Coordinates of C-alpha atoms and ligand atoms in Angstrom, one line a residue:
X10 CA 35.8 2.7 -3.0
X11 CA 35.9 0.9 0.3
X12 CA 34.7 -2.7 0.2
X13 CA 31.6 -3.0 2.3
X14 CA 30.8 -5.7 4.8
X15 CA 27.1 -6.3 5.7
X16 CA 28.1 -6.2 9.4
X17 CA 29.7 -2.8 9.0
X18 CA 26.7 -1.4 7.2
X19 CA 24.2 -2.8 9.8
X20 CA 26.3 -1.4 12.6
X21 CA 26.3 2.0 11.0
X22 CA 22.5 1.9 10.6
X23 CA 22.1 0.9 14.3
X24 CA 24.5 3.7 15.4
X25 CA 22.3 6.2 13.5
X26 CA 19.0 5.1 15.0
X27 CA 18.4 8.5 16.5
X28 CA 18.7 10.1 13.1
X29 CA 16.0 7.8 11.8
X30 CA 13.8 8.4 14.9
X31 CA 14.1 12.1 14.5
X32 CA 13.1 11.9 10.8
X33 CA 10.0 9.8 11.7
X34 CA 8.8 12.0 14.5
X35 CA 9.4 15.3 12.7
X36 CA 7.6 14.1 9.6
X37 CA 4.7 12.8 11.7
X38 CA 4.1 16.3 13.1
X39 CA 2.8 17.4 9.6
X40 CA -0.9 16.8 9.8
X41 CA -0.9 15.4 13.3
X42 CA -4.3 15.8 15.1
X43 CA -4.7 16.9 18.7
X44 CA -6.5 13.6 19.5
X45 CA -3.9 11.5 17.7
X46 CA -3.5 10.3 14.2
X47 CA -2.3 12.1 11.1
X48 CA -4.4 13.7 8.3
X49 CA -2.2 14.5 5.3
X50 CA -4.2 14.4 2.1
X51 CA -2.2 15.1 -1.1
X52 CA -1.5 18.8 -1.9
X53 CA -2.9 20.0 1.4
X54 CA -0.9 22.5 3.5
X55 CA 0.2 19.7 5.8
X56 CA 1.3 17.6 2.9
X57 CA 3.2 20.4 1.2
X58 CA 5.0 21.3 4.5
X59 CA 6.1 17.7 4.8
X60 CA 7.2 17.8 1.2
X61 CA 9.3 20.8 1.8
X62 CA 10.9 19.2 4.9
X63 CA 11.8 16.1 3.0
X64 CA 13.3 18.2 0.2
X65 CA 15.5 20.0 2.8
X66 CA 16.6 16.6 4.3
X67 CA 17.4 15.3 0.8
X68 CA 19.5 18.4 0.1
X69 CA 21.3 18.0 3.5
X70 CA 22.1 14.5 2.4
X71 CA 23.8 15.8 -0.7
X72 CA 21.1 14.6 -3.1
X73 CA 19.9 16.4 -6.2
X74 CA 16.3 17.3 -5.5
X75 CA 13.4 17.9 -7.9
X76 CA 9.6 17.5 -8.0
X77 CA 7.9 16.2 -11.1
X78 CA 4.6 17.3 -12.7
X79 CA 2.3 15.8 -10.0
X80 CA 4.7 16.5 -7.1
X81 CA 6.5 13.2 -6.7
X82 CA 9.7 14.3 -4.9
X83 CA 12.9 12.8 -6.2
X84 CA 16.4 12.9 -4.5
X85 CA 19.2 11.7 -6.7
X86 CA 22.6 10.3 -5.6
X87 CA 24.4 10.6 -8.9
X88 CA 26.3 7.6 -10.2
X89 CA 30.0 7.7 -11.2
X90 CA 29.1 5.6 -14.3
X91 CA 26.5 5.9 -16.9
X92 CA 23.7 3.4 -16.7
X93 CA 20.2 2.8 -15.4
X94 CA 19.8 3.3 -11.6
X95 CA 17.6 2.2 -8.8
X96 CA 14.9 4.0 -6.8
X97 CA 13.2 3.4 -3.5
X98 CA 10.4 5.1 -1.7
X99 CA 6.8 5.1 -0.8
X100 CA 3.9 7.5 -0.4
X101 CA 3.7 10.8 1.5
X102 CA 0.0 11.1 1.9
X103 CA -2.0 9.4 4.7
X104 CA -5.5 8.1 5.1
X105 CA -7.8 10.1 7.4
X106 CA -6.3 9.8 10.9
X107 CA -3.6 7.4 9.7
X108 CA -0.4 6.5 11.5
X109 CA 3.2 7.6 11.3
X110 CA 4.6 4.7 9.4
X111 CA 2.3 3.8 6.5
X112 CA 4.1 5.3 3.5
X113 CA 6.3 7.7 5.4
X114 CA 8.6 5.0 6.7
X115 CA 9.3 3.8 3.2
X116 CA 10.3 7.3 2.1
X117 CA 12.5 7.8 5.2
X118 CA 14.0 4.3 4.8
X119 CA 15.1 5.2 1.2
X120 CA 16.5 8.5 2.3
X121 CA 18.5 7.1 5.2
X122 CA 19.7 4.0 3.2
X123 CA 21.0 6.2 0.4
X124 CA 22.4 8.8 2.8
X125 CA 24.2 6.2 4.9
X126 CA 25.7 4.5 1.8
X127 CA 27.0 7.8 0.6
X128 CA 28.5 8.6 4.0
X129 CA 30.2 5.2 4.2
X130 CA 31.3 4.6 0.6
X131 CA 30.9 7.8 -1.3
X132 CA 29.0 8.2 -4.6
X133 CA 27.4 5.0 -6.1
X134 CA 28.6 3.5 -9.4
X135 CA 25.0 3.7 -10.7
X136 CA 22.4 6.3 -9.7
X137 CA 20.3 5.8 -6.6
X138 CA 17.1 7.7 -6.0
X139 CA 14.7 8.4 -3.1
X140 CA 11.1 9.1 -4.2
X141 CA 8.3 10.4 -2.0
X142 CA 5.3 9.4 -4.1
X143 CA 2.7 12.1 -4.0
X144 CA -0.4 10.0 -3.4
X145 CA -1.4 6.4 -2.9
X146 CA -4.3 6.2 -0.6
X147 CA -7.0 8.1 -2.5
X148 CA -6.6 10.6 0.3
X149 CA -8.3 13.4 -1.5
X150 CA -9.3 12.3 -5.0
X151 CA -11.3 9.2 -5.8
X152 CA -8.5 7.5 -7.8
X153 CA -5.5 6.2 -5.9
X154 CA -1.9 5.6 -6.9
X155 CA -1.6 9.1 -8.5
X156 CA 2.2 9.3 -8.1
X157 CA 3.1 5.8 -9.3
X158 CA 0.7 6.0 -12.2
X159 CA 2.3 9.2 -13.4
X160 CA 5.8 7.6 -13.1
X161 CA 4.7 4.5 -15.1
X162 CA 2.7 6.5 -17.7
X163 CA -0.6 5.0 -16.5
X164 CA -2.3 8.3 -15.7
X165 CA -4.6 9.5 -18.4
X166 CA -4.1 13.3 -19.0
X167 CA -7.9 13.9 -18.7
X168 CA -7.8 12.8 -15.1
X169 CA -5.9 15.9 -14.2
X170 CA -9.0 18.1 -14.8
X171 CA -11.7 15.5 -14.4
X172 CA -10.8 14.1 -11.1
X173 CA -12.0 16.5 -8.4
X174 CA -12.0 16.6 -4.6
X175 CA -15.0 17.2 -2.3
X176 CA -14.7 20.9 -2.9
X177 CA -14.6 20.6 -6.7
X178 CA -10.9 21.3 -7.0
X179 CA -9.2 19.4 -9.8
X180 CA -5.9 17.4 -9.4
X181 CA -4.3 19.9 -11.9
X182 CA -5.5 23.0 -9.9
X183 CA -4.4 21.5 -6.5
X184 CA -1.0 20.5 -8.0
X185 CA -0.5 24.0 -9.4
X186 CA -1.4 25.6 -6.0
X187 CA 1.7 23.8 -4.7
X188 CA 3.8 25.1 -7.6
X189 CA 4.0 21.9 -9.7
X190 CA 3.4 21.9 -13.4
X191 CA 0.8 19.3 -14.3
X192 CA 1.1 20.2 -18.0
X193 CA 4.4 18.3 -17.9
X194 CA 2.7 15.0 -17.0
X195 CA 4.3 13.1 -19.8
X196 CA 7.8 14.1 -18.5
X197 CA 6.9 12.5 -15.1
X198 CA 7.2 9.1 -16.7
X199 CA 10.4 7.2 -15.9
X200 CA 11.7 4.7 -18.4
X201 CA 15.3 4.9 -17.2
X202 CA 15.0 2.9 -13.9
X203 CA 16.5 -0.6 -13.6
X204 CA 14.5 -1.3 -10.4
X205 CA 12.3 0.0 -7.6
X206 CA 12.2 -1.3 -4.0
X207 CA 9.5 -0.2 -1.5
X208 CA 9.9 -0.7 2.2
X209 CA 6.6 -0.7 4.1
X210 CA 5.1 -1.8 7.3
X211 CA 3.3 -5.1 7.1
X212 CA -0.1 -3.8 8.3
X213 CA -0.9 -7.3 9.4
X214 CA 0.3 -9.6 12.2
X215 CA 1.8 -12.6 10.3
X216 CA 5.4 -11.4 10.9
X217 CA 4.8 -10.9 14.6
X218 CA 3.3 -14.4 14.9
X219 CA 6.3 -15.9 13.0
X220 CA 8.8 -13.7 14.9
X221 CA 10.6 -12.7 11.7
X222 CA 12.4 -9.4 11.2
X223 CA 11.8 -9.1 7.5
X224 CA 9.0 -10.0 5.1
X225 CA 10.1 -10.5 1.5
X226 CA 7.0 -9.7 -0.6
X227 CA 6.6 -12.1 -3.5
X228 CA 3.3 -10.8 -4.7
X229 CA 0.6 -8.3 -4.0
X230 CA -2.7 -10.0 -3.7
X231 CA -5.6 -9.9 -6.3
X232 CA -9.0 -8.5 -5.2
X233 CA -12.6 -9.0 -6.3
X234 CA -15.5 -7.1 -4.8
X235 CA -19.1 -8.4 -5.2
X236 CA -22.4 -6.9 -4.5
X237 CA -24.9 -9.6 -3.6
X238 CA -28.6 -8.6 -3.3
X239 CA -31.0 -11.2 -1.8
X240 CA -34.6 -10.8 -2.7
X241 CA -37.4 -12.3 -0.5
X242 CA -40.8 -11.0 0.3
X243 CA -42.0 -8.4 2.8
X244 CA -44.7 -9.8 5.0
X245 CA -46.3 -9.2 8.4
X246 CA -44.1 -10.5 11.2
X247 CA -47.1 -11.4 13.2
X248 CA -49.5 -13.0 10.7
X249 CA -47.1 -14.9 8.4
X250 CA -46.2 -18.4 9.6
X251 CA -42.6 -19.4 9.4
X252 CA -43.2 -22.0 6.8
X253 CA -44.7 -19.4 4.4
X254 CA -41.9 -16.8 4.5
X255 CA -39.2 -15.8 2.1
X256 CA -36.8 -14.0 4.5
X257 CA -34.0 -12.3 2.6
X258 CA -32.0 -11.7 5.9
X259 CA -32.0 -15.4 6.7
X260 CA -30.5 -16.0 3.2
X261 CA -27.9 -13.3 3.8
X262 CA -27.1 -14.6 7.3
X263 CA -26.5 -18.1 5.9
X264 CA -24.4 -16.8 3.1
X265 CA -22.2 -14.6 5.4
X266 CA -21.5 -17.6 7.7
X267 CA -20.7 -19.9 4.7
X268 CA -18.5 -17.4 3.0
X269 CA -16.4 -17.1 6.1
X270 CA -16.2 -20.9 6.4
X271 CA -15.2 -21.2 2.7
X272 CA -12.3 -18.8 3.0
X273 CA -11.1 -20.7 6.1
X274 CA -11.3 -23.9 4.1
X275 CA -9.2 -22.4 1.3
X276 CA -6.6 -21.5 3.9
X277 CA -4.1 -18.6 4.0
X278 CA -3.6 -16.3 2.1
X279 CA -7.3 -16.5 0.9
X280 CA -9.5 -14.0 2.7
X281 CA -13.2 -13.1 2.2
X282 CA -15.0 -10.4 4.1
X283 CA -18.6 -9.3 4.2
X284 CA -18.2 -5.7 5.4
X285 CA -21.5 -4.1 4.6
X286 CA -25.1 -5.2 5.0
X287 CA -28.3 -3.3 4.6
X288 CA -31.8 -4.6 5.2
X289 CA -35.0 -3.4 3.5
X290 CA -37.6 -2.3 4.6
X291 CA -35.7 -2.6 7.9
X292 CA -38.6 -2.6 10.4
X293 CA -39.0 -4.6 13.6
X294 CA -42.4 -6.1 12.5
X295 CA -41.7 -6.8 8.8
X296 CA -40.1 -9.9 7.3
X297 CA -37.0 -8.6 5.4
X298 CA -37.7 -8.3 1.7
X299 CA -34.3 -7.3 0.4
X300 CA -30.7 -7.6 1.9
X301 CA -27.7 -6.2 0.2
X302 CA -24.2 -7.3 1.2
X303 CA -20.7 -6.7 -0.2
X304 CA -18.0 -9.3 -0.4
X305 CA -14.3 -8.5 -0.5
X306 CA -12.2 -11.5 -1.5
X307 CA -8.5 -11.7 -2.1
X308 CA -5.9 -14.2 -3.3
X309 CA -2.6 -13.8 -5.2
X310 CA -3.3 -16.7 -7.6
X311 CA -5.9 -15.6 -10.2
X312 CA -7.3 -19.1 -10.8
X313 CA -7.8 -19.6 -7.0
X314 CA -9.4 -16.1 -6.7
X315 CA -11.8 -17.0 -9.5
X316 CA -12.6 -20.3 -7.9
X317 CA -13.3 -18.5 -4.6
X318 CA -15.6 -16.1 -6.4
X319 CA -17.5 -18.9 -8.1
X320 CA -18.0 -20.7 -4.8
X321 CA -19.3 -17.5 -3.2
X322 CA -21.8 -17.1 -6.1
X323 CA -22.9 -20.7 -5.6
X324 CA -23.3 -20.2 -1.8
X325 CA -25.4 -17.1 -2.4
X326 CA -27.7 -18.8 -4.9
X327 CA -28.2 -21.8 -2.5
X328 CA -28.9 -19.5 0.4
X329 CA -31.5 -17.6 -1.6
X330 CA -33.1 -20.7 -2.9
X331 CA -33.4 -22.2 0.6
X332 CA -35.7 -19.3 1.5
X333 CA -37.6 -19.5 -1.8
X334 CA -36.0 -16.2 -2.8
X335 CA -33.7 -15.0 -5.5
X336 CA -30.3 -13.3 -5.7
X337 CA -28.6 -10.7 -8.0
X338 CA -24.8 -10.6 -8.0
X339 CA -22.6 -7.8 -9.6
X340 CA -18.8 -7.6 -9.8
X341 CA -18.1 -4.2 -8.4
X342 CA -14.3 -4.2 -8.7
X343 CA -11.5 -6.5 -9.6
X344 CA -7.7 -5.9 -9.5
X345 CA -5.2 -8.5 -10.7
X346 CA -2.6 -9.8 -8.4
X347 CA 0.8 -8.3 -9.0
X348 CA 3.8 -10.7 -8.6
X349 CA 7.0 -8.9 -7.8
X350 CA 10.0 -9.2 -10.1
X351 CA 11.9 -12.4 -9.2
X352 CA 15.4 -10.9 -9.7
X353 CA 14.6 -8.1 -7.2
X354 CA 12.8 -10.5 -4.8
X355 CA 15.9 -12.8 -4.8
X356 CA 18.2 -9.8 -4.3
X357 CA 16.2 -8.8 -1.3
X358 CA 16.1 -12.3 0.3
X359 CA 19.8 -13.0 -0.4
X360 CA 20.8 -9.6 1.1
X361 CA 18.7 -10.4 4.2
X362 CA 20.6 -13.7 4.5
X363 CA 23.9 -11.8 4.2
X364 CA 22.8 -9.6 7.1
X365 CA 21.7 -12.6 9.1
X366 CA 18.1 -11.3 9.3
X367 CA 15.3 -13.7 10.0
X368 CA 13.1 -13.4 7.0
X369 CA 10.2 -15.1 5.3
X370 CA 8.4 -14.8 1.9
X371 CA 5.0 -13.1 2.0
X372 CA 2.0 -12.0 0.0
X373 CA 0.8 -8.5 0.7
X374 CA -2.9 -8.5 1.4
X375 CA -3.0 -4.7 1.0
X376 CA -2.4 -2.7 -2.1
X377 CA 0.8 -0.7 -2.6
X378 CA 2.5 1.6 -5.2
X379 CA 4.8 -1.3 -6.1
X380 CA 1.9 -3.1 -7.8
X381 CA 1.7 -0.1 -10.2
X382 CA 5.5 0.3 -10.5
X383 CA 6.0 -3.4 -11.4
X384 CA 3.9 -3.0 -14.5
X385 CA 6.9 -1.0 -16.0
X386 CA 9.8 -1.2 -13.6
X387 CA 11.3 -4.4 -12.0
X388 CA 10.1 -4.0 -8.4
X389 CA 10.2 -5.6 -5.0
X390 CA 9.0 -4.9 -1.4
X391 CA 10.5 -5.2 2.0
X392 CA 8.1 -5.5 5.0
X393 CA 8.9 -4.7 8.6
X394 CA 6.5 -5.8 11.4
X395 CA 3.5 -3.8 12.6
X396 CA 2.7 -4.0 16.3
X397 CA -0.5 -6.1 16.7
X398 CA -1.0 -5.7 12.9
X399 CA -2.5 -2.2 13.5
X400 CA -2.5 0.2 10.6
X401 CA -4.7 2.9 9.0
X402 CA -5.1 4.0 12.6
X403 CA -3.4 6.2 15.2
X404 CA -2.4 2.9 17.0
X405 CA 0.0 2.1 14.1
X406 CA 3.4 1.4 15.6
X407 CA 6.7 -0.2 14.8
X408 CA 9.5 0.2 17.3
X409 CA 12.9 1.5 16.0
X410 CA 14.6 -1.9 16.7
X411 CA 12.2 -3.5 14.2
X412 CA 12.8 -0.7 11.7
X413 CA 16.6 -0.9 11.6
X414 CA 16.8 -4.3 10.0
X415 CA 14.6 -3.1 7.1
X416 CA 16.8 -0.1 6.5
X417 CA 20.0 -2.1 6.7
X418 CA 18.5 -4.5 4.2
X419 CA 17.5 -1.8 1.8
X420 CA 21.0 -0.3 2.1
X421 CA 22.6 -3.8 1.6
X422 CA 20.5 -4.5 -1.5
X423 CA 21.3 -1.0 -2.9
X424 CA 25.0 -1.6 -2.2
X425 CA 25.0 -4.8 -4.2
X426 CA 23.0 -3.3 -7.1
X427 CA 24.7 0.1 -7.4
X428 CA 28.1 0.2 -5.8
Ligands
ZN510 ZN1 0.9 2.5 2.4

């Protein structure tokens, strides 16, 4: 085996930029809309065509290709020694009118990194695998992370029949229509992987602002969603003097402003968003009797996230009391923060140093398959920048020059782990 130098590897990746660009553009055509954007829900014709194209590319790269029970597509570069190997990949599905890079880039980065390593240095010592995860976005069925939950054994078998799309088609039926065998769900579980690395676009603008090439993800943030309902009293807008009103919208407005101020006070990476508001009865000449808002709050530290929630509850109660009204608060959803595995995180950041890439540690504010994978498999993530932070949109863009460092980094990390 030839001894690699990081510079040689990086040069090879740069030299092959057209290969990567061709992969990205070709894959983006599956599900592309005339007015822009990509629609590629799991098990759709567009998705399955993309799946077949990827399988062909994996084969061309000399990988052993197989699909599991739910249609995760694996490409194996077999190791020369026995031992647990490493995988990399991301999701193949898109949100409605999503971009070219969310998910797809992580799959193609894994494919190219493993392919380039093979071309330069032959077979790895330990197995390396590309995985195109079948579904992450909740693109068709209500539950997301279908692929990574099957791999980690976190998908209940009942979900196959119970989870249905808008047309009433179950996960199992849709998977069967693509030729997969959902009855083999248990066999989709992987207990033989030593690690998983996911490359993804940042989907935010912190990297752009800091002018770094690589984000080394240390944790995926925790989330809580609240529903807050302010109750006041409906009254005539003409005959009820201001001092005799209980206006639920005034309470809500105060709360919205204060929740925003609170998250600013907490500082990055804390965020809090009121994204929905509805007013009852919602008439020009009636004092609002009831206002419902939702609050999305995120922080990677569970104690800080809980503190944020408690302060938001307090703000809401005070805002209701100030109008002589009341408030009802429900926790709609919560998801624990997922710290990435320190050994993998360190491997990524030291590999970035070896390549001379400007990098910084980051918290992901968005959810990713890695948060599911890390429950069972040591995992880490590599971020490359997103132009203007745009994502889940046809405006999503990362130029090839900003993609190459990420692929070189993934290849360098895999070289150190498996060669
Ligand atoms: Zn994604």
